[in-house]
Short mmCIF file of C-alpha atoms in Angstrom, two decimals:
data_model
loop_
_atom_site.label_atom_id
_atom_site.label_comp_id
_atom_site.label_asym_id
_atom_site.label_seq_id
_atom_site.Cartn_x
_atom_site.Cartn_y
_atom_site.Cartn_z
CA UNK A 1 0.00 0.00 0.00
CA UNK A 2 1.42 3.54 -1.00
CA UNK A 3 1.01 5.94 1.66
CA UNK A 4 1.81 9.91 1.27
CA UNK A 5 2.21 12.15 4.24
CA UNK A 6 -0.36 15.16 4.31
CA UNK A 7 -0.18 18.15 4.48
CA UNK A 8 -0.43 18.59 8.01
CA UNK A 9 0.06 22.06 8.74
CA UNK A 10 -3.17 22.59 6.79
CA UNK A 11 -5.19 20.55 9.33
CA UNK A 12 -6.81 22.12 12.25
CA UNK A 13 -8.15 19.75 14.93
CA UNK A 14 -10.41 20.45 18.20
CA UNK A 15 -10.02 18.23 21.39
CA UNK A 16 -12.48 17.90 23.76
CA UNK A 17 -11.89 15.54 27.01
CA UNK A 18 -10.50 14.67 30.08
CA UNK A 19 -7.45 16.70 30.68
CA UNK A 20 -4.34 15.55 32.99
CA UNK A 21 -1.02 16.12 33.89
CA UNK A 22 1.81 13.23 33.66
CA UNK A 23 4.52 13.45 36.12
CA UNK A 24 7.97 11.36 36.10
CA UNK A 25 10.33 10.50 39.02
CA UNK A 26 13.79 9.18 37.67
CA UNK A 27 16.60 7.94 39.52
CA UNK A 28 18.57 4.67 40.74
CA UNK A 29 17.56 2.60 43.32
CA UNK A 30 20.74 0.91 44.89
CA UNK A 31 19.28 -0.39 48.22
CA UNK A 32 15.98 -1.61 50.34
CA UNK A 33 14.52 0.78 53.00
CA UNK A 34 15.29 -0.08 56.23
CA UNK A 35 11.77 0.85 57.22
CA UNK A 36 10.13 -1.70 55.02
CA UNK A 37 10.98 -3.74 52.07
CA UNK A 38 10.52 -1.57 49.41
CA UNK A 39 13.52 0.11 47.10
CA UNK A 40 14.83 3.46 47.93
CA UNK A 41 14.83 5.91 44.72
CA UNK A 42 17.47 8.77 44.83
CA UNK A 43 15.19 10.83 42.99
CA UNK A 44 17.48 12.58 39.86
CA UNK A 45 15.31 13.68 37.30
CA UNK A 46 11.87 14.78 37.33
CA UNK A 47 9.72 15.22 33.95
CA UNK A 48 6.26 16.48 33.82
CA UNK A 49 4.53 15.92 30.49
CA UNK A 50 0.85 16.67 29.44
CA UNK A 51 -1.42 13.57 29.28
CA UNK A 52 -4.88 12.30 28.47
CA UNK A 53 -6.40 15.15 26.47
CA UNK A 54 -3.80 16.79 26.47
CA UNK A 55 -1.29 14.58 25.48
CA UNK A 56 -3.78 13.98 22.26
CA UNK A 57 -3.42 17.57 21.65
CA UNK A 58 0.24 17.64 22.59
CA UNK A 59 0.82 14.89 19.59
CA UNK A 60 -1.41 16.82 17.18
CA UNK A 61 1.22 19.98 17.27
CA UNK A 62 3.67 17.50 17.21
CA UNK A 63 2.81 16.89 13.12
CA UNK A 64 2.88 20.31 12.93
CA UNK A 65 -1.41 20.76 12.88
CA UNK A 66 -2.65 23.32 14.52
CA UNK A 67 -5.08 21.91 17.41
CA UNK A 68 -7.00 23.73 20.70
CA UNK A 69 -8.15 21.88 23.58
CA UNK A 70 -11.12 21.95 25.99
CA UNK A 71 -11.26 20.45 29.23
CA UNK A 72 -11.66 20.57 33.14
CA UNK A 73 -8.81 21.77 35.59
CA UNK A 74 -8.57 22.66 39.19
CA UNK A 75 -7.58 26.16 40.45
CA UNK A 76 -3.73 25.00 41.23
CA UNK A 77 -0.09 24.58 39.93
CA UNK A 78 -0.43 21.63 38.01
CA UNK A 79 -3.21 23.14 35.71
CA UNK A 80 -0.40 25.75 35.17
CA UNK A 81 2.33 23.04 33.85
CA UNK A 82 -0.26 21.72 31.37
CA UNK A 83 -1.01 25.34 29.72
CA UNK A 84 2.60 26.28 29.58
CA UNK A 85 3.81 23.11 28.19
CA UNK A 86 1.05 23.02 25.69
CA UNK A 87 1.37 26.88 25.02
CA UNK A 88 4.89 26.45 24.37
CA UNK A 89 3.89 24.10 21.23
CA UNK A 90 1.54 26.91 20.38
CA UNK A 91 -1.89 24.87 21.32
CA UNK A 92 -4.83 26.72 22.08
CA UNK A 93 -6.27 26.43 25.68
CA UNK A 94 -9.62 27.03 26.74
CA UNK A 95 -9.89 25.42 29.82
CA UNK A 96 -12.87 25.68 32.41
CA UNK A 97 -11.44 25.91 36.11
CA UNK A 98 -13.05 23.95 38.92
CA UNK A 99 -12.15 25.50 42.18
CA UNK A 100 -13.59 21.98 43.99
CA UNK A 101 -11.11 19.69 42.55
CA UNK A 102 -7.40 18.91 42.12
CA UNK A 103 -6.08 18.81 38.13
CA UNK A 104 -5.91 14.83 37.52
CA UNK A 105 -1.95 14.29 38.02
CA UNK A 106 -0.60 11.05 37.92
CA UNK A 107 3.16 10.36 39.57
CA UNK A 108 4.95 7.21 37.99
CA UNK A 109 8.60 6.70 39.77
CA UNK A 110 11.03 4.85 37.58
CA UNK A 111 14.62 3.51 38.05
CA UNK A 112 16.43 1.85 35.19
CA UNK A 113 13.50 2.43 32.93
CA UNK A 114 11.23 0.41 34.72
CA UNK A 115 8.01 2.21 36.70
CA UNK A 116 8.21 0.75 40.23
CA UNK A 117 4.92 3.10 41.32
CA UNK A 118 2.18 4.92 40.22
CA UNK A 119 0.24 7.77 42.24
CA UNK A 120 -2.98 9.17 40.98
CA UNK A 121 -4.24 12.42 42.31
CA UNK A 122 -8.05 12.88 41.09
CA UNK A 123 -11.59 13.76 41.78
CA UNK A 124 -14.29 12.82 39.64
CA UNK A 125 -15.49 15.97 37.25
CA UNK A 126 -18.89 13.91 36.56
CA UNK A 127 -20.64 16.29 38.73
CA UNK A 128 -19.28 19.42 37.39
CA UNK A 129 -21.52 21.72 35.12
CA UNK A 130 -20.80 21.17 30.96
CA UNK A 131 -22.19 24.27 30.26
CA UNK A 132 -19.54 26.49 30.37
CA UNK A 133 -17.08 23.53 28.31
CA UNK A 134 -19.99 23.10 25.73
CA UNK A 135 -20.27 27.28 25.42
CA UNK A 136 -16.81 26.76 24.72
CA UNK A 137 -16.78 24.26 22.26
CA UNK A 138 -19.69 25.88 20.28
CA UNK A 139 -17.18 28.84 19.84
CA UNK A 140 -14.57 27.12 18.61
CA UNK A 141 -16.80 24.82 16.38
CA UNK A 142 -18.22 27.85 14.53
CA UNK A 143 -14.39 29.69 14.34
CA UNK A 144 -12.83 27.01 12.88
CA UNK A 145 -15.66 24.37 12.22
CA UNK A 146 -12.09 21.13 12.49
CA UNK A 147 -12.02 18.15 13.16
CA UNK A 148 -13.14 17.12 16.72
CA UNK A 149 -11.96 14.64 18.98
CA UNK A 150 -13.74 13.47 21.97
CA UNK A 151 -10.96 11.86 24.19
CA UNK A 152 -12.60 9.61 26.73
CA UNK A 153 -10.69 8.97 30.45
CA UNK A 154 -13.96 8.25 32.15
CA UNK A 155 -12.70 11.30 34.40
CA UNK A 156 -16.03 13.21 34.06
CA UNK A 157 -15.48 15.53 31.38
CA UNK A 158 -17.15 14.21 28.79
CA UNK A 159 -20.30 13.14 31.25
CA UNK A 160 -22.49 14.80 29.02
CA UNK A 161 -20.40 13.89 25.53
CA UNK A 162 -24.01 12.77 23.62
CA UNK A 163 -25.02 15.99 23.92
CA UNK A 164 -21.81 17.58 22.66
CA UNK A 165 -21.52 15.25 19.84
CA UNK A 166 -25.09 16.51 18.94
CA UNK A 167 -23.28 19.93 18.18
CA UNK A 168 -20.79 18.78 16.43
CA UNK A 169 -22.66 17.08 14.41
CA UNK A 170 -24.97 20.47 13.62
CA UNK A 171 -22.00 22.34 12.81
CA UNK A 172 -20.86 19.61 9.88
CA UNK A 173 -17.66 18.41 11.83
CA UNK A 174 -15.97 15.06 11.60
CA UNK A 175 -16.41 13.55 15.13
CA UNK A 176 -13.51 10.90 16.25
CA UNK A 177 -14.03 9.57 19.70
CA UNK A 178 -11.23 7.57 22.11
CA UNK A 179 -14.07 5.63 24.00
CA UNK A 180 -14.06 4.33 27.96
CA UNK A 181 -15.96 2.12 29.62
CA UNK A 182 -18.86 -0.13 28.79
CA UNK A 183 -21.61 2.36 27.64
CA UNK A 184 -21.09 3.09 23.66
CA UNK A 185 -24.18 4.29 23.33
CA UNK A 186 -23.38 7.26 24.84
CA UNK A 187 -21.12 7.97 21.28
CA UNK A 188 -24.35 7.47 19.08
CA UNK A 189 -24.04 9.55 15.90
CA UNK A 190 -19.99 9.89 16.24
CA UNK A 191 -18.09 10.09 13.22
CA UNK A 192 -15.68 7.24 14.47
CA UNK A 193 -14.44 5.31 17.32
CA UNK A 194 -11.50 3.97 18.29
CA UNK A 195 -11.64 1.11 20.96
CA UNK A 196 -8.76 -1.22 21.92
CA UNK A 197 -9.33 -4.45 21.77
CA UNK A 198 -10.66 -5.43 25.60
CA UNK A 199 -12.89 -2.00 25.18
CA UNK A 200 -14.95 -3.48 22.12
CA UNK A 201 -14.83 -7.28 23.99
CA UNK A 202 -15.94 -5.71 26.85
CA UNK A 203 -19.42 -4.20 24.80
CA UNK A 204 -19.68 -7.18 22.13
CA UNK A 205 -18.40 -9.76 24.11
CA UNK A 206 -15.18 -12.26 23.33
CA UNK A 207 -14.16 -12.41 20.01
CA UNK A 208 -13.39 -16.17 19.37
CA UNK A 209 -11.90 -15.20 15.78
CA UNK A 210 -11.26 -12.04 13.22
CA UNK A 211 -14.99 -13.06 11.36
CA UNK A 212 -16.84 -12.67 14.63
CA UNK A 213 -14.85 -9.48 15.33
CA UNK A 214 -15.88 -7.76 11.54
CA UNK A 215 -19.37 -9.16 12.06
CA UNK A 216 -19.68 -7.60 15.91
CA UNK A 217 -17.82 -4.21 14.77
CA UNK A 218 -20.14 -3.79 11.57
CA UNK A 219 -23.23 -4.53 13.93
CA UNK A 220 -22.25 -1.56 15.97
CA UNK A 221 -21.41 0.04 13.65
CA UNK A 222 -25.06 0.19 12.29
CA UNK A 223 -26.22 -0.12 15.78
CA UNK A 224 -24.54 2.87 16.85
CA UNK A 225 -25.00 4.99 13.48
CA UNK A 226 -21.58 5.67 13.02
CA UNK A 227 -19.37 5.69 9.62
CA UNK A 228 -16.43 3.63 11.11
CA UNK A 229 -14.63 1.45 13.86
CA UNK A 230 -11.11 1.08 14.25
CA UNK A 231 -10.63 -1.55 16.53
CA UNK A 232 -6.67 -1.47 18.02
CA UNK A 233 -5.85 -4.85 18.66
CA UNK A 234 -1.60 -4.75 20.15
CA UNK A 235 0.54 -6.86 18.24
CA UNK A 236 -2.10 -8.02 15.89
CA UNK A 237 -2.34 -4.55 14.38
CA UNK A 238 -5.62 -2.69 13.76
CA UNK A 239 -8.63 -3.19 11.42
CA UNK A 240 -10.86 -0.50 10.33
CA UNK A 241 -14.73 -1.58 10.22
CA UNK A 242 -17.51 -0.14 8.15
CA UNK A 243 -21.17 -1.24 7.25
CA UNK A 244 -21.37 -3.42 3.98
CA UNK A 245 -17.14 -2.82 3.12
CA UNK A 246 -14.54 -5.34 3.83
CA UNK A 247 -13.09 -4.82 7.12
CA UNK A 248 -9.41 -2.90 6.17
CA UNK A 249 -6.36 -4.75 8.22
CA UNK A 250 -3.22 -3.15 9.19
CA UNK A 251 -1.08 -5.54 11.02
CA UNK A 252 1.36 -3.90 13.35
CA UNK A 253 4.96 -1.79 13.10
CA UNK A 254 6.68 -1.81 16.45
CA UNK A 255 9.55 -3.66 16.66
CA UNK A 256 10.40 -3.59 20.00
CA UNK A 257 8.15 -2.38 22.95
CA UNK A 258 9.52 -0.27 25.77
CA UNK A 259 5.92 1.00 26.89
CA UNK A 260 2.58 1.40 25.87
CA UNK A 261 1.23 4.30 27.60
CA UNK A 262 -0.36 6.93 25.54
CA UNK A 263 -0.03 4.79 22.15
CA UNK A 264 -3.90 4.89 21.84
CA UNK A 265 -3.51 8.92 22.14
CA UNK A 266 -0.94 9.29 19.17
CA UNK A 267 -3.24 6.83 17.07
CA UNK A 268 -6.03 9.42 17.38
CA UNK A 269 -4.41 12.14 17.05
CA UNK A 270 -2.62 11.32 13.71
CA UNK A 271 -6.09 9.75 12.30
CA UNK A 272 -7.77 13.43 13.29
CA UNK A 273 -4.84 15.42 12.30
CA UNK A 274 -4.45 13.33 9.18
CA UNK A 275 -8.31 13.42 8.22
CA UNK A 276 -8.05 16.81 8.58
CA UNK A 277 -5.36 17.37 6.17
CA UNK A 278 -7.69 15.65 3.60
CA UNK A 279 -6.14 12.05 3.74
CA UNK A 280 -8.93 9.12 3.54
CA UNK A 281 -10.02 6.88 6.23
CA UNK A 282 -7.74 4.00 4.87
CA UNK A 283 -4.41 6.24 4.21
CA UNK A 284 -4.91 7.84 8.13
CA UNK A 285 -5.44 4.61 9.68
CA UNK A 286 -2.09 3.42 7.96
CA UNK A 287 -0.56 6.43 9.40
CA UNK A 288 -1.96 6.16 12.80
CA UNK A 289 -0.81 2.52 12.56
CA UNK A 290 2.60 3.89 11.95
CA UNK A 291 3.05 6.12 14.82
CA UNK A 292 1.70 4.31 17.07
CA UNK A 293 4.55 1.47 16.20
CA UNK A 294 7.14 4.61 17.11
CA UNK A 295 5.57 5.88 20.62
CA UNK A 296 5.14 2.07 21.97
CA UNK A 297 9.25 2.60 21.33
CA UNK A 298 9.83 5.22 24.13
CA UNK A 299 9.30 5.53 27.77
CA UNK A 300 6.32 6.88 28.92
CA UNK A 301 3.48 9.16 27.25
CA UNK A 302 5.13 10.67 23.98
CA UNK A 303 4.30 12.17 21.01
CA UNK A 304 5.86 11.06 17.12
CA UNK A 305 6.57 14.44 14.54
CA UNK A 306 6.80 14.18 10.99
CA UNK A 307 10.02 12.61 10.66
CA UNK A 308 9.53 9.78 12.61
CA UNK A 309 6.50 9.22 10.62
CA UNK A 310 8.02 8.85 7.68
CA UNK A 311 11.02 6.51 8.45
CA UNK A 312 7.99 4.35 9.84
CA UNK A 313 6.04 4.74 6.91
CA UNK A 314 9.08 4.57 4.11
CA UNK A 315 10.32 2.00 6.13
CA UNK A 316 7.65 -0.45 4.52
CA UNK A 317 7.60 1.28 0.80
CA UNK A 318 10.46 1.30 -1.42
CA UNK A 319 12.50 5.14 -1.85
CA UNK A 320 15.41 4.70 -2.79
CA UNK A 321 17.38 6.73 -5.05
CA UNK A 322 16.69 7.66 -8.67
CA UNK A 323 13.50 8.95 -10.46
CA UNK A 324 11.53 10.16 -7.68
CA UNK A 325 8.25 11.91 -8.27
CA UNK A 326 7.79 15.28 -6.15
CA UNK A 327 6.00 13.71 -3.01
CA UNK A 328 8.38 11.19 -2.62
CA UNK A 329 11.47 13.28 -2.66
CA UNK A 330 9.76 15.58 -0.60
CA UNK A 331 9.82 12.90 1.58
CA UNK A 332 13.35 11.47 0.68
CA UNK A 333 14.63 14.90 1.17
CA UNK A 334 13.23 15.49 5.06
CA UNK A 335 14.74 11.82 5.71
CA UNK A 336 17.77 12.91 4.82
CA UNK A 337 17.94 16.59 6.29
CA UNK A 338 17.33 14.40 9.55
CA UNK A 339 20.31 12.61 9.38
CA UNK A 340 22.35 15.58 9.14
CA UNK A 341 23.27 15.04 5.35
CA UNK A 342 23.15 18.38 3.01
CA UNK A 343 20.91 18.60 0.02
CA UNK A 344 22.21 20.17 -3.06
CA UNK A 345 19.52 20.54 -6.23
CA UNK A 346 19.79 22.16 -9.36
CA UNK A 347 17.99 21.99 -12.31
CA UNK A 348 18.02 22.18 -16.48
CA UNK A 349 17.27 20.52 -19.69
CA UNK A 350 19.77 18.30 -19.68
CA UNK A 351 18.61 17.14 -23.05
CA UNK A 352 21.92 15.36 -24.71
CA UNK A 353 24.03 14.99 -21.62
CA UNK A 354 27.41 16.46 -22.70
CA UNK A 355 31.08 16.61 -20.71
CA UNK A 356 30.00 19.69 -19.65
CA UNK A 357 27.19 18.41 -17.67
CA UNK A 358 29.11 15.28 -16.13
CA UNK A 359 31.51 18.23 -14.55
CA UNK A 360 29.02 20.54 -13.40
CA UNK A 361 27.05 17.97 -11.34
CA UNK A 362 30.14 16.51 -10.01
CA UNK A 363 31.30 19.45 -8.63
CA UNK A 364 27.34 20.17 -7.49
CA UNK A 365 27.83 16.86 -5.67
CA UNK A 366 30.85 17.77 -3.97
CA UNK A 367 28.94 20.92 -2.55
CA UNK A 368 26.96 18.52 -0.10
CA UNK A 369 25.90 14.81 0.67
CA UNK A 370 22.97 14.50 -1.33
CA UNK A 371 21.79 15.83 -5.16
CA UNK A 372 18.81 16.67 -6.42
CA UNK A 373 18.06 17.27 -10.36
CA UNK A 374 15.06 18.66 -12.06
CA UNK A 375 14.61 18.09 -15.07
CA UNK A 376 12.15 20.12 -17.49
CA UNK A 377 9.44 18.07 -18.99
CA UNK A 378 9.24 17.85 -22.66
CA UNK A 379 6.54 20.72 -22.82
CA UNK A 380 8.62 22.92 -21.19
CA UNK A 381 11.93 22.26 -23.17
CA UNK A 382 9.80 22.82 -26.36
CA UNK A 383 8.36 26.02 -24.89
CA UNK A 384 11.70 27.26 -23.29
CA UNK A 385 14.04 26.01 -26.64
CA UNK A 386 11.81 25.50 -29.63
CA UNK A 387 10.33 23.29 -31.92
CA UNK A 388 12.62 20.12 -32.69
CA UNK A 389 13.19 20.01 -28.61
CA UNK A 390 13.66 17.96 -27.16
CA UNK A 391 15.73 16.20 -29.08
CA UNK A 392 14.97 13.23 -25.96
CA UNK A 393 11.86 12.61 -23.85
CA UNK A 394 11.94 13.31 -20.66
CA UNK A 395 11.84 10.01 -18.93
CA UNK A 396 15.33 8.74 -21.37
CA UNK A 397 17.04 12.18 -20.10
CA UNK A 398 15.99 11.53 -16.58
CA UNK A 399 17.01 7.38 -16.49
CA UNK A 400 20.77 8.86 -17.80
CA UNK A 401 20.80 11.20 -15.55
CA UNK A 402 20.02 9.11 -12.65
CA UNK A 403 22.75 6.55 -14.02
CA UNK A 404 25.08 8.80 -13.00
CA UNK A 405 27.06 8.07 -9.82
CA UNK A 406 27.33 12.16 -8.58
CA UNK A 407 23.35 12.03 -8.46
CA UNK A 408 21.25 10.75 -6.16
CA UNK A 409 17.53 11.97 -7.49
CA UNK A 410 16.00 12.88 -10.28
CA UNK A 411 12.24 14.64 -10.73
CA UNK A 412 10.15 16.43 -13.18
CA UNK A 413 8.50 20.17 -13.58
CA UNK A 414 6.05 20.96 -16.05
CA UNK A 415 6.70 24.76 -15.28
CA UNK A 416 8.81 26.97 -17.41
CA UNK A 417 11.27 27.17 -14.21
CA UNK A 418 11.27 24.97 -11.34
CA UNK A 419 10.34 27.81 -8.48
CA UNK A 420 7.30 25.79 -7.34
CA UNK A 421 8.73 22.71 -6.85
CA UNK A 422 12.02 24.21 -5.15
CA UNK A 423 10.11 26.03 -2.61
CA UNK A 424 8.13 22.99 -1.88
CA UNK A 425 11.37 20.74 -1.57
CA UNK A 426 13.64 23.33 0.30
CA UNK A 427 17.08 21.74 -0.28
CA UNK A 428 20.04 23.65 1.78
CA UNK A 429 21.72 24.46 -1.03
CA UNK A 430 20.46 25.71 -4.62
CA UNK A 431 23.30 25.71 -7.38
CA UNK A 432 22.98 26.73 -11.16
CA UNK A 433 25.24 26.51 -13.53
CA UNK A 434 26.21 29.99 -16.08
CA UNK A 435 26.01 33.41 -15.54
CA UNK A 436 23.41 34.36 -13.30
CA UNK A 437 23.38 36.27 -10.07
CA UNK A 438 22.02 34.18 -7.02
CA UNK A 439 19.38 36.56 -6.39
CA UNK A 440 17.92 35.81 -10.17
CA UNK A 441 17.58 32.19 -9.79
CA UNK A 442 14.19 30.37 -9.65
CA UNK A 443 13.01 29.09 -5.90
CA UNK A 444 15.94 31.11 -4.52
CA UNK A 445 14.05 33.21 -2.62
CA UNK A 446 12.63 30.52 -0.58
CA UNK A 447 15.93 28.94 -0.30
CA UNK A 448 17.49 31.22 1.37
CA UNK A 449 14.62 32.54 3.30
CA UNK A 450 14.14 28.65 5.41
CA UNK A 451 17.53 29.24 5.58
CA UNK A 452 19.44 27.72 2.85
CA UNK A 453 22.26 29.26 0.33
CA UNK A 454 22.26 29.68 -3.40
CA UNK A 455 25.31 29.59 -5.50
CA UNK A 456 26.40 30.13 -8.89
CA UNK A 457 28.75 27.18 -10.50
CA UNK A 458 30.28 27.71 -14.00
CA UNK A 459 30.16 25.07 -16.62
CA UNK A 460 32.87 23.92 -18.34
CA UNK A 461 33.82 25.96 -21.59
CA UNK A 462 33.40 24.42 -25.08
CA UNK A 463 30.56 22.22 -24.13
CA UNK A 464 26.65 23.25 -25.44
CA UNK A 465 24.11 20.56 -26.15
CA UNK A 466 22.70 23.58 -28.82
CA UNK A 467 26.33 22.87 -30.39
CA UNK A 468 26.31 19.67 -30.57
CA UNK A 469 23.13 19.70 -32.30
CA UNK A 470 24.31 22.07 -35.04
CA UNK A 471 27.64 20.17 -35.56
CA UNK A 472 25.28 16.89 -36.21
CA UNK A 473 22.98 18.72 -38.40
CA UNK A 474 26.13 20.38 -40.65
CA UNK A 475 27.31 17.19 -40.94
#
């Protein structure tokens, strides 16, 4: 299956839920208490992260979407932590302060990577008025009318989520929900839902086999009158249920498991973030599948950006080197901007590859680890150099080209210059060969304003594929 990235910075998402703050104790633990036979951590490190709600937001901004949160907080310090850490990754809070109740904080101590204790500090918010939560939903619903995700703790935020959903649903959103507990009804008319595998057992009953699971799911899915169920099941991956289509299967990435908290946050939030970026159900699931086999890799709640995406998701699709088309080296290119290696590009005709080209992307090469060559379709060449031009199609002039050891990959433009397509890749360095000054060279503007430099590299004298031509036609 083919998977592309989305645009994610496009998407805007809305999260609605129960809000709470994750706090870590690290240090070693060398010896038993004398008071009683428990270890003794020398507390070294201490980590506070967002989590729940929060953390679903947290992973959102971490693709680079834009995302705002609602949710229920108490009047104290820990409420603090969670605005400034998400403020810091410029999410939106609109937060409704309960004066009765503590912010939900949960304290895991580790030593050597391993949690030894967990302390929760909470008070049920089932009591507490929605109103002032739903007024502020409603105004962020008609702002920015995204995405919405309902994240589900059972923590009493969301007491009164059938209702919200309602609105939602009035004001055209698309309506993913992280479920808890045994009442589903409660989600009727929700876009999606995303149970693990004990949460749909737990409303269905035990699945003795994948056909009773499809056949359960699509029952509630109908049941329920939603559009889709993605069912997480752990190691067996995750299957995406809808009435009257074959159930879609994704079996799972992780390789190695450190910890599985939060993994069920990052697969909503890249299925939300990715809907919203216009990706389909099938294409976000596979993406959700995918980060979710990266967060399972680290300790504790996390979040997985771009990057990380995409070495999970290329790691299963062949990219390689060579003809490329744009999304792809888009792709290729951020891979390798993450290893540290420096991306050269430059672009031309290249239509009979001459000794003066060999030298001219050699020495491009030599300007950085990695090179990049766009080649003008054979519209453009004709447009740009005449009728009788190209003298070869594009996709012989890019297979040569790509032969060549001092490139790495090729790709077409259908433009007259390649400005759109350099300001969408971004290399760190933009080269062109002749007599131009850097500041009249196509997509250097962009270049150098995320950054990057553009330089002028001379071709070697005596060479001209318009030459060459000439000398074969006089003869």
């Amino acid at each position: 299956m083919k998977i592309t990235l989305p645009e994610y910075e496009k998407a805007n998402v809305l999260v609605v839920g129960d809000v709470m703050l994750d706090r870590y104790w690290h240090g070693p633990a060398a010896r038993i208490s004398p008071e009683a036979p428990v270890p003794v951590v020398n507390v070294k490190q201490v980590e506070e992260r967002p989590g729940g709600a929060a953390n679903v937001a947290l992973n959102i901004a971490a693709l680079g979407a834009k995302s705002n949160i609602i949710g229920l907080v108490g009047a104290d310090e820990a409420a603090q932590a969670i605005k400034d850490s998400l403020s810091s990754v410029h999410v939106e809070t609109d937060f409704v302060t309960v004066s009765s109740a503590p912010t939900i904080t949960k304290l895991r101590v580790l030593s050597r990577h391993q949690q030894l204790i967990r302390l929760d500090f909470e008070t049920s918010f089932s009591d507490v008025d929605s109103a002032p939560m739903i007024a502020n939903m409603n105004k962020a619903l008609r702002a920015k009318n995204p995405v919405v995700v309902f994240s589900d703790y059972n923590k009493g935020s969301l007491a009164d989520v059938q209702k919200m959903i309602q609105i939602a649903k009035q004001q055209g959103a698309t309506i993913l929900v992280d479920p808890k507990g045994t009442d589903f009804e409660k989600y009727r008319g929700a876009t999606l839902l995303t149970p693990n595998l004990s949460e749909f057992e737990a409303v269905v009953g035990t699945c003795d086999n994948d056909q009773m699971l499809f056949e359960r799911a699509a029952q509630l899915v109908k049941d329920l009158d939603l559009e889709a169920m993605l069912v997480t099941r752990s190691e067996h991956g995750m299957t995406l249920i809808r009435e009257n289509q074959a159930p879609f299967h994704l079996p799972t990435q992780a390789q190695e498991v450190f910890d599985v908290t939060g993994a069920g946050d990052t697969v909503i939030a890249v299925l939300a973030a990715s809907i919203a970026a216009g990706s389909s159900f099938e294409d976000a699931c596979a993406l959700a599948n995918a980060g979710a086999g990266v967060v399972v890799g680290k300790i504790g709640t996390s979040t997985v950006n771009t990057i990380e995406l995409a070495n999970a998701v290329f790691s299963q699709q062949e990219i390689g080197f060579g003809v490329l088309s744009e999304e792809q080296l888009k792709l290729a290119v951020k891979l390798a901007q993450h290893r540290g290696e420096k991306v050269v590009m430059t672009n031309g005709c290249f239509d009979i590859l001459h000794a003066g080209h060999v030298s001219y992307l050699n020495t491009a090469r030599e300007q950085g680890e990695r090179l990049i060559v766009a080649v003008n379709s054979d519209q453009s060449v004709r447009r740009l150099k005449g009728d009788g031009r190209p003298v070869n199609p594009a996709d012989r002039r890019m297979a040569v080209l790509a032969g060549l050891g001092a490139v790495d990959w090729v790709v077409e433009f259908t433009e007259d210059t390649p400005q759109r397509l350099i300001a969408g890749v971004l290399p760190d360095l933009l080269v062109k060969g002749g007599d131009y000054k850097p500041e009249e060279i196509a997509g250097g503007e962009e270049v150098i304003a995320n950054g990057g430099e553009v330089r002028v590299l001379q071709f070697k004298d005596g060479c001209s594929t318009s030459e060459i031509i000439k000398t074969i036609r006089n003869n």
